[in-house]
Short mmCIF file of C-alpha atoms in Angstrom, two decimals:
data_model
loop_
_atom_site.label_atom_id
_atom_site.label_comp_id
_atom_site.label_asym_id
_atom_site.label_seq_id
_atom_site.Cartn_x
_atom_site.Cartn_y
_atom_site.Cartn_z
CA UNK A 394 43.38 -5.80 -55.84
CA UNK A 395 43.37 -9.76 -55.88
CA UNK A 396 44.14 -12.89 -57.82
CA UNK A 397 41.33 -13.87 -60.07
CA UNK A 398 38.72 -16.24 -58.53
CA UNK A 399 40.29 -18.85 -60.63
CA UNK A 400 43.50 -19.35 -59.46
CA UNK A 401 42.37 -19.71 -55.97
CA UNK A 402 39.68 -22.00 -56.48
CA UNK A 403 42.55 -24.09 -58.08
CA UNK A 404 44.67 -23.86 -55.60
CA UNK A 405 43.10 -23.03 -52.00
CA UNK A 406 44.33 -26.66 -50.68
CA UNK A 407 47.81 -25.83 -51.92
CA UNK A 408 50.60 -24.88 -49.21
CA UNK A 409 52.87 -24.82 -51.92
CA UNK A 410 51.82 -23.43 -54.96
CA UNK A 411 54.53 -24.41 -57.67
CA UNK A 412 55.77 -28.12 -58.75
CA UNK A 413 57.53 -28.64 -54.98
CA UNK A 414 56.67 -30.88 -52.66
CA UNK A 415 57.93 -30.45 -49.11
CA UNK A 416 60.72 -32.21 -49.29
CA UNK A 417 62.26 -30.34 -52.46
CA UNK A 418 61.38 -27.12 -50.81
CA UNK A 419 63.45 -28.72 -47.78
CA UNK A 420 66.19 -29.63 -49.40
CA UNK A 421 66.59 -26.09 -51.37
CA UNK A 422 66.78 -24.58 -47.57
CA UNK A 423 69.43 -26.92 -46.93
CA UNK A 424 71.25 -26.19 -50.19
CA UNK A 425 71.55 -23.02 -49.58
CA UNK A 426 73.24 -23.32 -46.11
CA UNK A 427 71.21 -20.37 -44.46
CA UNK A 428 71.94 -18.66 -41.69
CA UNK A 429 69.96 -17.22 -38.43
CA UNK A 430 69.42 -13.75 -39.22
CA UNK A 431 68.92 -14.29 -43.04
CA UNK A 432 66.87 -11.61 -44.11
CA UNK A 433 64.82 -12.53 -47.34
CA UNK A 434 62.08 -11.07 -49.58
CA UNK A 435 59.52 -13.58 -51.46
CA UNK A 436 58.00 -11.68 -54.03
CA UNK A 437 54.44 -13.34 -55.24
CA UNK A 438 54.90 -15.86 -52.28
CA UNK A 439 51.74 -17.34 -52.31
CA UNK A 440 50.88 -19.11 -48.81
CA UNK A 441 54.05 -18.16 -47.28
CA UNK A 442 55.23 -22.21 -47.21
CA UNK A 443 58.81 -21.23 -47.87
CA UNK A 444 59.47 -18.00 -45.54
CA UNK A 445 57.31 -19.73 -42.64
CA UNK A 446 59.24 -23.34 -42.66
CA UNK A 447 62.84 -21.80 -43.58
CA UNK A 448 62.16 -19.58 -40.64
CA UNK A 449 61.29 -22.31 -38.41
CA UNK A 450 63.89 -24.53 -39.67
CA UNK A 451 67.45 -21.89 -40.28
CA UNK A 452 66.02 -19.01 -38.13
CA UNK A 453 65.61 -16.91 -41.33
CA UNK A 454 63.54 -13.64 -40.60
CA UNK A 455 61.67 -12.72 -44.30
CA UNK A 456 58.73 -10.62 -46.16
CA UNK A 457 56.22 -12.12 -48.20
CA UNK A 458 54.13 -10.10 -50.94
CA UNK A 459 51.78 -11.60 -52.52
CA UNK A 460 48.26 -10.32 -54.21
CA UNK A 461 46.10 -12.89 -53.11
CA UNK A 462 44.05 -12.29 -49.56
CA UNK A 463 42.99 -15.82 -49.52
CA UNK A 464 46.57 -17.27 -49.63
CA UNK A 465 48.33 -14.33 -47.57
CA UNK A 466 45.03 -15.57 -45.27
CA UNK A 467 46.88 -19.03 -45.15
CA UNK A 468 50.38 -17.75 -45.09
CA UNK A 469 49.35 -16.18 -41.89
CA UNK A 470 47.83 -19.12 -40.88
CA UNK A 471 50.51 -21.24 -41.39
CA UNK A 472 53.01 -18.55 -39.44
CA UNK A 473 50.88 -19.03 -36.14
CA UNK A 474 51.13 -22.82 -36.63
CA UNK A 475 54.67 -22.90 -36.84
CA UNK A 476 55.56 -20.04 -34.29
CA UNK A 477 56.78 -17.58 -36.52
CA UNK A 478 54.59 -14.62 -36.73
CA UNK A 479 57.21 -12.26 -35.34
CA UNK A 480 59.94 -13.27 -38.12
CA UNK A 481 57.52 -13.63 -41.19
CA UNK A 482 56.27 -10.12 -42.25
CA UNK A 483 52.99 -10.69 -45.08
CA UNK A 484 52.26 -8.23 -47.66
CA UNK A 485 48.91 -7.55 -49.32
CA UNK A 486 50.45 -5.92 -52.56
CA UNK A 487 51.32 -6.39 -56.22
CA UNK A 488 54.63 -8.08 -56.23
CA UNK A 489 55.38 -6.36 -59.58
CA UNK A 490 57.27 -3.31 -58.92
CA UNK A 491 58.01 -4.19 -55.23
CA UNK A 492 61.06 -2.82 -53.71
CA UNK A 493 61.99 -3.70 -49.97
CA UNK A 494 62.91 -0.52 -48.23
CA UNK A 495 66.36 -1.90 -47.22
CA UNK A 496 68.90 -4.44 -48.93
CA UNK A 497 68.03 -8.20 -48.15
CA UNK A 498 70.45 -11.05 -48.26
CA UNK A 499 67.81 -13.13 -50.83
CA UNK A 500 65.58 -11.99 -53.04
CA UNK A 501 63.02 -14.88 -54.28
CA UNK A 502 60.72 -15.01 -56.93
CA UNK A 503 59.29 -19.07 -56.92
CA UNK A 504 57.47 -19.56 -60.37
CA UNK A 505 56.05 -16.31 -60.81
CA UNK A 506 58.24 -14.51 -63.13
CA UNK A 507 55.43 -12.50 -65.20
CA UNK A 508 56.01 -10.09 -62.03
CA UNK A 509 58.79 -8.72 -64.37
CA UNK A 510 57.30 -9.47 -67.84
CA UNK A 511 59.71 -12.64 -67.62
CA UNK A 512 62.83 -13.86 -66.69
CA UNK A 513 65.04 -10.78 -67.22
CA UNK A 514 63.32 -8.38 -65.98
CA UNK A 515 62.45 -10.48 -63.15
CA UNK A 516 65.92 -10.46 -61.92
CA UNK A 517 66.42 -6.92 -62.44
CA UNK A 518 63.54 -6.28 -60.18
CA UNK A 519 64.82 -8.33 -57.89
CA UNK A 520 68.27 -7.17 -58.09
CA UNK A 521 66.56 -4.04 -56.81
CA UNK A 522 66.00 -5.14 -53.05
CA UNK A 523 69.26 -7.19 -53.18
CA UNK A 524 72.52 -5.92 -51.32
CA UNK A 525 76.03 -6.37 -52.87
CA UNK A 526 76.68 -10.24 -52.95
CA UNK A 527 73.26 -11.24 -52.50
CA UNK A 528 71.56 -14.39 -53.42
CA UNK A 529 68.60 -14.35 -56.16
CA UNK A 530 66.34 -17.47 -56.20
CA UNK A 531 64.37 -17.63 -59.14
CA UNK A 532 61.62 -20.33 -59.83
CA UNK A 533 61.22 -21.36 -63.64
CA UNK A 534 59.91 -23.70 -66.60
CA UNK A 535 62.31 -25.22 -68.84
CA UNK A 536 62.21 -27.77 -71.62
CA UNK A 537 62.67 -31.41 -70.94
CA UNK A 538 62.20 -32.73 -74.13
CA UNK A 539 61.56 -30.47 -77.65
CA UNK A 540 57.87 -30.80 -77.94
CA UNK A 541 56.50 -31.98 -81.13
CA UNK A 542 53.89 -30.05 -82.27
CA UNK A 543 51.59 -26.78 -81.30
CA UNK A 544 49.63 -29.20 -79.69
CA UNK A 545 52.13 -30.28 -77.20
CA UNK A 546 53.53 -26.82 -76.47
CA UNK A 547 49.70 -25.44 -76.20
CA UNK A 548 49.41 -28.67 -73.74
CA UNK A 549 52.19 -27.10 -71.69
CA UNK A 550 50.45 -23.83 -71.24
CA UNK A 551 53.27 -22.54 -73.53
CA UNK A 552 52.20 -20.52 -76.56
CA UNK A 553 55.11 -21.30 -78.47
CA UNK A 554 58.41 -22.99 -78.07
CA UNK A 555 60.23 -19.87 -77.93
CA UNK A 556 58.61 -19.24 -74.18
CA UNK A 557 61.00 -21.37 -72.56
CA UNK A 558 64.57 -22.57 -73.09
CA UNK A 559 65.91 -26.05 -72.78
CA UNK A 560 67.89 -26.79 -69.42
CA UNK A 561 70.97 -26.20 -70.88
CA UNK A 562 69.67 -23.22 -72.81
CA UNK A 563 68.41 -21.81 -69.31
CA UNK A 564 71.46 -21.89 -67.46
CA UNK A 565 73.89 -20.63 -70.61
CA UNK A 566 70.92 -17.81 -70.51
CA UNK A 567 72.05 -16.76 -66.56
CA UNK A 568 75.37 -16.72 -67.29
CA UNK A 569 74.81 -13.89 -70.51
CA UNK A 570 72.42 -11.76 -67.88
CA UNK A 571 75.70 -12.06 -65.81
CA UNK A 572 75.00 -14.29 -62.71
CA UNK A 573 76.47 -17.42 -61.69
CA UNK A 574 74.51 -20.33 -61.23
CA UNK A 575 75.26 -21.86 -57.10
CA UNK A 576 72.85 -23.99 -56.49
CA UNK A 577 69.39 -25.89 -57.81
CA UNK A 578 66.83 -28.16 -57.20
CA UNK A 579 64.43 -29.53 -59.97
CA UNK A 580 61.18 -30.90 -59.80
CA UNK A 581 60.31 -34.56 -60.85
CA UNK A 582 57.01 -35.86 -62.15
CA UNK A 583 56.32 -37.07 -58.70
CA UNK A 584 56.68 -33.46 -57.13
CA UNK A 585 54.72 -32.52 -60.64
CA UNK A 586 52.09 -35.10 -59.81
CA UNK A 587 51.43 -33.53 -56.67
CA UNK A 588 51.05 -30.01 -57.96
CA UNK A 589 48.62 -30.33 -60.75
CA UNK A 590 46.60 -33.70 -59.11
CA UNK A 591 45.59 -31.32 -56.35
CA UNK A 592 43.98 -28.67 -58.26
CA UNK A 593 41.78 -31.30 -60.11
CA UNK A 594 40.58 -32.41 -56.87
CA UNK A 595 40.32 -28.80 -55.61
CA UNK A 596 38.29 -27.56 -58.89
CA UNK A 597 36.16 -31.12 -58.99
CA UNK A 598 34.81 -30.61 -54.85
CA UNK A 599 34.47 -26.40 -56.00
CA UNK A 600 32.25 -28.10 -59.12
CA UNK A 601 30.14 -30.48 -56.26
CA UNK A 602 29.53 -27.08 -54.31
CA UNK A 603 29.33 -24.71 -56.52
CA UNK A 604 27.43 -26.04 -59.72
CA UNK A 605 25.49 -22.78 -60.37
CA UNK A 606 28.50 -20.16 -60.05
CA UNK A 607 29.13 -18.07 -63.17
CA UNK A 608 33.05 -19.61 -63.47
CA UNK A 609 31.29 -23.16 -63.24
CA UNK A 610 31.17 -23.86 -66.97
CA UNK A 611 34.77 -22.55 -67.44
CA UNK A 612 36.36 -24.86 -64.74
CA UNK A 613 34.26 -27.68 -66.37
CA UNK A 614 35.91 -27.65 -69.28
CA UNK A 615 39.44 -27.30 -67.52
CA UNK A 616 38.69 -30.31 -65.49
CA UNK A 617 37.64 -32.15 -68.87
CA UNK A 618 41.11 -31.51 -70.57
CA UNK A 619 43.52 -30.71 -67.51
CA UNK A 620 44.26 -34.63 -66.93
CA UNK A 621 44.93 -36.09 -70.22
CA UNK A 622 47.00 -32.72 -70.38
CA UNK A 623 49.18 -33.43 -67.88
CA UNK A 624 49.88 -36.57 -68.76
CA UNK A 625 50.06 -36.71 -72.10
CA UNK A 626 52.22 -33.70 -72.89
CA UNK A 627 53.43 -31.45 -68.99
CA UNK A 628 54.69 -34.87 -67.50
CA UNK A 629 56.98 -35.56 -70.99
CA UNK A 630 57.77 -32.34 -72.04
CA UNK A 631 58.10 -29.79 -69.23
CA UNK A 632 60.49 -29.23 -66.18
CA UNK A 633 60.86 -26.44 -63.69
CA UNK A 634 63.33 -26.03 -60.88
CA UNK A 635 64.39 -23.76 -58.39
CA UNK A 636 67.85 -21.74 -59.42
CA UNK A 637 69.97 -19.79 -57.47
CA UNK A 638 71.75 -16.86 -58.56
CA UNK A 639 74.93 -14.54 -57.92
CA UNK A 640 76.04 -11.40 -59.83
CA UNK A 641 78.91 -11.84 -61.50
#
């Protein structure tokens, strides 16, 4: 059980491994006016960036799960670095279906919301490790401007325009699930920038290396399109932010 080679060749430089830069994930801590003892669960939490610096920096104690040895490898890492190995628990498991075995004050799910076959079930998953006035954070695309064509929306990695809602429609869509809306931060195209720029880099240095590898030809082609992508259609056209949630 693993992510596909893919996605870690993309991203193995990444500490943070959605559209945040440190300072946004910073800020979100902040936000959310944490306190020492906060328990929280991260499902699909990559290299552990957010449990390991909120616990350093609010004294939060948390669980990662994540399916990817190479970046539960780093989230480990990254614990030791910053001194909080005995308040970050990792978890080599699917996040989908993941239950903690007692109620946690915040249940997190940062940009991977195909844990739950999308957003809704997604927050019903999560709802399941929550305890009675609980926070949910919940990382997600939204529209920034109506894309033109197929083209554009295939440029966003969307397949149609239907996958995502506008901002507005987003936040109208919490409040029908039932949740308030406390609290969010939203990426920019600098934090955007940041994101996507590093995984051409990552994939081009893999290419130097690795010429020969079977997934070679694939990531070629990625790295011929990926670019012009980004700039031409993600920068314009998609958004994603950080949104958190309370049951009604």
């Amino acid at each position: 059980m693993d992510l596909p080679r893919q996605f870690v060749i993309r991203e193995r430089h990444h500490r943070i491994h959605n559209p945040f830069d440190d300072a946004k994930l910073a800020t979100l801590g902040r936000a959310l006016r944490l306190r020492p003892g906060t328990e929280i669960l991260d499902l699909a939490c990559g290299s552990g960036e957010m449990l390991c610096t909120w616990s350093r920096d609010h004294g939060v104690t948390g669980t990662g799960v994540d399916i990817s040895t190479a970046f539960l490898a780093a989230a480990r890492s990254r614990a030791a670095e910053l001194g909080v190995e005995d308040t970050v628990t990792l978890v080599h498991a699917d996040a989908a279906g993941y239950v903690a075995p007692a109620p946690v004050d915040v249940a997190a799910c940062i940009g991977a919301t195909w844990i739950g076959d999308g957003l809704p079930g997604t927050l019903a998953l999560l709802e399941r490790s929550l305890r009675p006035g609980g926070l949910l954070l919940v990382g997600e695309p939204f529209w920034r401007a109506d894309p033109p064509d197929q083209e554009a929306v295939e440029g966003c990695h969307a397949r149609s325009r239907d996958a995502y809602h506008d901002l507005p429609g987003l936040v109208e869509s919490f409040g029908e699930q039932g949740y308030d809306l406390v609290e969010m931060v939203l990426a920019d195209t600098d934090s955007w920038d940041r994101y996507v720029a590093a995984q051409w880099l990552a994939v081009r240095t893999w290419l130097d290396d690795n010429p020969d590898d079977e997934l070679a030809p694939e990531l070629r082609a990625e790295l011929d399109t990926a670019p012009l992508n980004h700039v031409r259609y993600q920068r314009r056209y998609l958004g994603w932010g950080v949104f958190a949630l309370m049951r009604r």
